[in-house]
Coordinates of C-alpha atoms (C1' of nucleotides) in Angstrom, one line a residue:
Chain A
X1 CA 25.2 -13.3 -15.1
X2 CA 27.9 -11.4 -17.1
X3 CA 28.7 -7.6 -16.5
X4 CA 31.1 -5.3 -17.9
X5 CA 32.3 -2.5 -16.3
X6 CA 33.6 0.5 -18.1
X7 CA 33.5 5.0 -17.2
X8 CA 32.2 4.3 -14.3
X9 CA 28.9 2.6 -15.6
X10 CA 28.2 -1.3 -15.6
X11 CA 26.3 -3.2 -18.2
X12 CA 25.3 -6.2 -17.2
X13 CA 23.9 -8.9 -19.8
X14 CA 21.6 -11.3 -21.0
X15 CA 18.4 -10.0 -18.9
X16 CA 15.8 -10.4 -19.6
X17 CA 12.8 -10.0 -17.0
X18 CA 14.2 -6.4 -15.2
X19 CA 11.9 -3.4 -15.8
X20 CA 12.8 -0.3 -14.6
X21 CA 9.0 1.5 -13.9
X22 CA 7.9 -1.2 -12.9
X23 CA 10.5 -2.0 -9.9
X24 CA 10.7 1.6 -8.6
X25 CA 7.3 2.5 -9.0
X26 CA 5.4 -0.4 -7.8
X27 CA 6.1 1.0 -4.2
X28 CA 8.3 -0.4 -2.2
X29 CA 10.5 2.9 -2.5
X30 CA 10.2 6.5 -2.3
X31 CA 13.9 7.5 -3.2
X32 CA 13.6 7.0 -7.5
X33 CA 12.4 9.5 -10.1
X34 CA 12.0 8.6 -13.7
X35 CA 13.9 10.7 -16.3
X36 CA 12.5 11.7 -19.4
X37 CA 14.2 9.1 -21.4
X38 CA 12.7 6.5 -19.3
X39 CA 15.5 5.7 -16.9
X40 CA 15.2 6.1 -13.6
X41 CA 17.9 7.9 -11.2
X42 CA 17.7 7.2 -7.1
X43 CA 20.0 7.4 -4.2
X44 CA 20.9 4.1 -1.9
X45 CA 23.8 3.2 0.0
X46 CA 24.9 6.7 -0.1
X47 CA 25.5 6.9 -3.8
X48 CA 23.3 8.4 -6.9
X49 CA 23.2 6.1 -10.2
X50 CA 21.2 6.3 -13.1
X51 CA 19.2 2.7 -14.1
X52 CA 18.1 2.1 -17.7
X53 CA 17.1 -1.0 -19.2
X54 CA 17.9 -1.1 -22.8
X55 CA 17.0 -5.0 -25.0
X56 CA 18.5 -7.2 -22.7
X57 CA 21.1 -5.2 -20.5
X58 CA 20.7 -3.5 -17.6
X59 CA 22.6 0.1 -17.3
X60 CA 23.9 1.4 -14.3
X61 CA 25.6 4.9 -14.8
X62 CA 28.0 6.2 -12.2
X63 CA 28.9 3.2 -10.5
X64 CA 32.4 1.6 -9.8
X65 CA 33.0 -2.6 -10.5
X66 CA 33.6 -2.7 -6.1
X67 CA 30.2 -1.1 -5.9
X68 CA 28.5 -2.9 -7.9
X69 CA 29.9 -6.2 -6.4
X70 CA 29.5 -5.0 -2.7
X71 CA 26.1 -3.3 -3.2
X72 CA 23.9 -2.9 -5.9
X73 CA 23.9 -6.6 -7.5
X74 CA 21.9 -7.5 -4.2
X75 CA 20.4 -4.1 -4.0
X76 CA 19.0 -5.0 -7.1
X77 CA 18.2 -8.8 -6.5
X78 CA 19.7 -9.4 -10.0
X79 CA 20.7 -12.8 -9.3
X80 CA 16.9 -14.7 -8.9
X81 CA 15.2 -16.5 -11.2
X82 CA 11.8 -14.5 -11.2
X83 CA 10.3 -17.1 -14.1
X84 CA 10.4 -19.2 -11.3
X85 CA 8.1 -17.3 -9.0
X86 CA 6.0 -16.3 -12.0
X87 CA 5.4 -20.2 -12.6
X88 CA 3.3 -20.5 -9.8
X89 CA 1.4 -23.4 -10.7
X90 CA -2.3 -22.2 -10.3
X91 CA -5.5 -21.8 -12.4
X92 CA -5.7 -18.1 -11.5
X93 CA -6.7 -15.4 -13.9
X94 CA -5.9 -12.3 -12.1
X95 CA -2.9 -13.2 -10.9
X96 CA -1.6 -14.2 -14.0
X97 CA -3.1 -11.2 -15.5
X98 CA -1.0 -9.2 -12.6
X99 CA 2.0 -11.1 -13.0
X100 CA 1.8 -10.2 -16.6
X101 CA 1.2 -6.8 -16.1
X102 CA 3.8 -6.0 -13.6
X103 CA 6.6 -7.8 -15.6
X104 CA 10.0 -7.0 -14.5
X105 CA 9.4 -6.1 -11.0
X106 CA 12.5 -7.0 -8.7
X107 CA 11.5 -6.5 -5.0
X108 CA 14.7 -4.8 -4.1
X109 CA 17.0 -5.2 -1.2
X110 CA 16.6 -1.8 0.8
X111 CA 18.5 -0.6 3.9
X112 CA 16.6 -1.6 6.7
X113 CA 16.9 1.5 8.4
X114 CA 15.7 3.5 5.7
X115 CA 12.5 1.4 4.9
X116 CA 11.6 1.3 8.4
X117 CA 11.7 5.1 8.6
X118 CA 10.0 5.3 5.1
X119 CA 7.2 3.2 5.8
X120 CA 6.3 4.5 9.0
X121 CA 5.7 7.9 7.1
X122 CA 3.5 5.6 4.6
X123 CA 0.9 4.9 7.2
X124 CA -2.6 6.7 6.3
X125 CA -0.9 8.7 3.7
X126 CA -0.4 8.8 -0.4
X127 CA 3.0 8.0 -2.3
X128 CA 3.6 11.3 -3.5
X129 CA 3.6 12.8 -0.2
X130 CA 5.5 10.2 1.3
X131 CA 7.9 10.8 -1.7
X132 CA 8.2 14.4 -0.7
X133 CA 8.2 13.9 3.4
X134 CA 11.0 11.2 2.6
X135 CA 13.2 13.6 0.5
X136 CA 12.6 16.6 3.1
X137 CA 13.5 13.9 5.5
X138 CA 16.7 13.3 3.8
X139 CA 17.9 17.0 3.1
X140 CA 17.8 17.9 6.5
X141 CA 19.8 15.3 7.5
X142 CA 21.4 13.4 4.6
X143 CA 24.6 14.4 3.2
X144 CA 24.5 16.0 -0.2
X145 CA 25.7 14.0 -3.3
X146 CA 26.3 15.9 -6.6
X147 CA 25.3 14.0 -9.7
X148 CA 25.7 15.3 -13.0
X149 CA 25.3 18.5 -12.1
X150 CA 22.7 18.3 -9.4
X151 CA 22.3 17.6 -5.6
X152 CA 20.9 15.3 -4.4
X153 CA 21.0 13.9 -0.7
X154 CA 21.8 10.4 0.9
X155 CA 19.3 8.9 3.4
X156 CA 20.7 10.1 7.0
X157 CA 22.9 7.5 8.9
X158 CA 20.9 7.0 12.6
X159 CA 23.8 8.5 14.2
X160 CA 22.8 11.6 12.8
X161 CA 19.4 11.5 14.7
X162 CA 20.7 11.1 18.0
X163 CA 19.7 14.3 19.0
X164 CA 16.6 15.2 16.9
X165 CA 13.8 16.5 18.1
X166 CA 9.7 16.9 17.1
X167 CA 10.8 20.4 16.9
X168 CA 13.5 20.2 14.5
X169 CA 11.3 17.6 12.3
X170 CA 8.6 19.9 11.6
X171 CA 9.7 21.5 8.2
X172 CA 9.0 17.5 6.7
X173 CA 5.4 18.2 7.7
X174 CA 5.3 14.4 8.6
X175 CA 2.4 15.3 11.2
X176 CA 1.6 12.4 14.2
X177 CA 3.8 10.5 12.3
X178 CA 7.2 12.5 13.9
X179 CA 7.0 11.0 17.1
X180 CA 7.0 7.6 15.6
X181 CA 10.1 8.3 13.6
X182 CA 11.6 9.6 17.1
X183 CA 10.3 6.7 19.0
X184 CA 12.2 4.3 16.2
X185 CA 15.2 6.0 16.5
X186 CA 15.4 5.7 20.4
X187 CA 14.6 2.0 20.3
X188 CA 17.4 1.1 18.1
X189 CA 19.8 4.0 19.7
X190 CA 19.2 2.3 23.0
X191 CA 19.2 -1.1 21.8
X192 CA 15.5 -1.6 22.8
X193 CA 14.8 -3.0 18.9
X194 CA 18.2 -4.6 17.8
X195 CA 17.9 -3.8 13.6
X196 CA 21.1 -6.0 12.4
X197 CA 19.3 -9.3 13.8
X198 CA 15.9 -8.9 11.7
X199 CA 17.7 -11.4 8.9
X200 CA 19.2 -13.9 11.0
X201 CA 15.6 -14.0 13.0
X202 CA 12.9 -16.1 12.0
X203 CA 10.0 -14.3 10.4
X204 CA 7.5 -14.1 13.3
X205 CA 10.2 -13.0 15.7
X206 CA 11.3 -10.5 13.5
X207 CA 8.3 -9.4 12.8
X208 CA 7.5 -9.2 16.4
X209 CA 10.6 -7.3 17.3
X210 CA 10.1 -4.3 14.6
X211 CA 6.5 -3.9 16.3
X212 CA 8.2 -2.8 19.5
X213 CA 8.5 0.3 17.8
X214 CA 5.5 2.8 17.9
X215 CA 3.7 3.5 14.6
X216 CA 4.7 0.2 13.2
X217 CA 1.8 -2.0 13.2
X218 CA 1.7 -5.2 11.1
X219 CA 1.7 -3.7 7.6
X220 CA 4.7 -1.5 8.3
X221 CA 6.3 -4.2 9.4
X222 CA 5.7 -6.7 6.7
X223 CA 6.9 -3.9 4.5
X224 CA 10.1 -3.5 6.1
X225 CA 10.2 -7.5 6.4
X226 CA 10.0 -7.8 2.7
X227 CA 11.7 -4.8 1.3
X228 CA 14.5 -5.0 3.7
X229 CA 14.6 -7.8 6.0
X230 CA 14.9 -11.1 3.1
X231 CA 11.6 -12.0 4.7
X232 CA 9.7 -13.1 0.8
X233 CA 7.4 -14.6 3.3
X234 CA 6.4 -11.3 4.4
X235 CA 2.9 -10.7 3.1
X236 CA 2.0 -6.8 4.0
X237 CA -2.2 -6.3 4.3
X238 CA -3.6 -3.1 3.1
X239 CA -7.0 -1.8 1.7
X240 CA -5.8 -2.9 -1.7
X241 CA -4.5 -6.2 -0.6
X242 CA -7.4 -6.5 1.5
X243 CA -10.2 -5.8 -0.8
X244 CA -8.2 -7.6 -3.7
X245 CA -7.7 -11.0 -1.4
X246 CA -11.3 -10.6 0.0
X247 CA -12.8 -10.5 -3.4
X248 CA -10.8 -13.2 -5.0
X249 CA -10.5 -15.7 -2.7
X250 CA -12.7 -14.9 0.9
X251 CA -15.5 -12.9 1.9
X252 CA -16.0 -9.5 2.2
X253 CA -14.8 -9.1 5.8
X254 CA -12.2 -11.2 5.9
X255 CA -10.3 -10.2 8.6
X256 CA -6.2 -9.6 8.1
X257 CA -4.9 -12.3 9.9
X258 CA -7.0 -15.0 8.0
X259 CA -5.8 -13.0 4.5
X260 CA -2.4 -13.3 5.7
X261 CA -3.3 -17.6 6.2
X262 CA -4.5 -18.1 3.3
X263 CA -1.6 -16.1 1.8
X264 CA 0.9 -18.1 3.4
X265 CA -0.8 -21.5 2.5
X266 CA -2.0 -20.1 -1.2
X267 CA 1.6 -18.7 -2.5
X268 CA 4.0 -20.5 -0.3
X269 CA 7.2 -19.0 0.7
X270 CA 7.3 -16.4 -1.9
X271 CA 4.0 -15.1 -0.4
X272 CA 5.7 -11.3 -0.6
X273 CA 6.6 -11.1 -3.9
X274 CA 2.8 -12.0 -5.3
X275 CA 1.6 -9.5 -3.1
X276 CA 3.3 -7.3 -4.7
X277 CA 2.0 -8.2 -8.3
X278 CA -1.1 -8.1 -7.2
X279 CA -1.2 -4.7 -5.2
X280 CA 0.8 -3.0 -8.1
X281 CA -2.2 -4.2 -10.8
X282 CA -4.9 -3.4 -8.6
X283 CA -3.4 -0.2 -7.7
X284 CA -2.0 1.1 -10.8
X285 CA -5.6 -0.2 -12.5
X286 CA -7.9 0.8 -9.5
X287 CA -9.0 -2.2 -9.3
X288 CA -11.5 -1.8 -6.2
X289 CA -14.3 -4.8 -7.2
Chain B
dT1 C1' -13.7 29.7 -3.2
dT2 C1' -14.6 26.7 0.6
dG3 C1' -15.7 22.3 2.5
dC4 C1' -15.2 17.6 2.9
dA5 C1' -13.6 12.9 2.3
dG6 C1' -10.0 9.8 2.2
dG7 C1' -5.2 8.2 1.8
dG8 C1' -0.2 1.2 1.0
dG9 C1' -2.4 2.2 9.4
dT10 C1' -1.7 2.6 14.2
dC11 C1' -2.6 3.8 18.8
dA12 C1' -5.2 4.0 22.9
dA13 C1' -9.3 3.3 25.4
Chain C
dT1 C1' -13.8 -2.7 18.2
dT2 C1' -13.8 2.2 17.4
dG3 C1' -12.6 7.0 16.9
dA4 C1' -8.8 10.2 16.5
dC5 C1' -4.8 11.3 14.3
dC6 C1' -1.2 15.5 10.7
dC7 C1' -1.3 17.0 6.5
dC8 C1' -2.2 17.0 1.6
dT9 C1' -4.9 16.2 -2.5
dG10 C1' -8.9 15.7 -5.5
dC11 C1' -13.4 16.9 -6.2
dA12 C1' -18.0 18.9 -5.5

DNA sequence: TTGCAGGGGTCAA
DNA sequence: TTGACCCCTGCA
């Protein structure tokens, strides 16, 4: 990989399977908006760049060389070979079709903090209004960031939500879901649910220690695992995934833990990632069988 | 205008 | 295994 880094912007060359849409909108985040010129501007790690994919270089405005180095080359997961995962060597239609259709997607390398907090407020709700719960979330308590002109807010730091309470988190109109945020943030305030092991712990245990937490059942935590936790193993079940896997390759009631099997026997250790293709197409195509 | 179903699930009984 | 759950949106 080659970059250059110049005004506070980084090019980085010779890409060519990185697209934009298809990476923030296939979602696994809630924190990037698409301008009208087809680039996309979020917030991570604190910071607000803009991310436009232009031929075969990826643009990133408004960040320094140290950034980049220390944060959003893995943020971005621009060093993996994705032909590789796309060569999955099966005789299978729909996924290639969703492989094809989803081109580009990089399954990003979140904050764990923030995706557990994200995705609890996914649970039995849409992505626009987890988009907007998410961003009330964050200008509440995040710290604002200006940005060409415009404020934006970084996702709070935990140490900011030491004293929250249900009262003070009605205005994001999360509903049930505030006392699961709460509940989170007490488990790893108290050290209850110990966030900085997750990647050095095997999958299950991991897995098993994020479900301490109240509100996060298996998906949530298969979510986090992926998005967050460098668990491509991961293989988060819901409706889509559910009625797409039970159509394709079981039966109609195919219960979660034998989807999640099959999954892990079917697409190997990169079991995550195809989930992904396959729930963006299905979703973005509505794809219900 | 109002009413109702359902949404990238999870909890508790 | 099942119903309830906060709140919003889309659609009759």
């Amino acid at each position: 990989m080659e970059y250059l880094s110049k005004d506070n912007k980084i090019v980085i060359k010779g890409i060519c399977d990185f697209n934009p849409r298809h990476t923030f909108d296939c979602g696994q985040c809630f924190r990037w908006n698409e301008e009208p010129d087809g680039s996309y501007t979020g917030v991570a790690n604190g910071k607000v760049v803009n991310v436009r994919f232009l031929d075969d270089e990826i643009i990133i405005d408004n960040a320094s060389e140290e950034d980049f180095k220390n944060f959003w080359h893995n943020y971005l997961d621009i060093e993996r070979d994705y032909s590789k995962i796309k060569s999955l060597d099966k005789e299978d239609k729909f996924l290639k079709d969703a492989i094809e259709f989803g081109w580009g997607i990089h399954i990003l390398n979140q904050d764990i903090f923030e995706c557990l907090i994200s995705f609890i407020i996914s649970t039995q709700n849409q992505i626009p209004r987890i988009k907007k719960i998410v961003e009330s979330f964050c200008t509440l308590f995040g710290d604002e960031i200006e940005y060409k002109g415009k404020i934006y807010h970084s996702f709070p730091d935990i140490t900011k939500l030491k004293n929250v309470t249900l009262k003070d988190l009605e205005p994001i109109k999360a509903g049930y879901r505030s006392d699961y945020i709460l509940d989170a943030v007490s488990c790893i305030l108290d050290g209850r649910v110990d966030l900085s092991s997750i990647k050095n712990l095997s999958y299950p245990m991991a897995k098993a220690e994020l479900m301490k937490i109240k509100g996060v059942g298996p998906k949530v935590a298969d979510c986090v695992l992926l998005f967050s936790g460098g668990k491509s193993e991961a293989f988060p079940v819901d409706v889509w995934v559910k009625r797409t896997m039970s159509n394709l390759y079981l039966n109609d009631g195919a219960k979660e833990k034998e989807i999640i099997d099959f999954a892990s026997k079917y697409f190997g250790e990169y079991a995550g990632f195809y989930q992904q293709y396959l729930f963006y197409y299905s979703r973005e195509n509505n794809i219900k069988f």
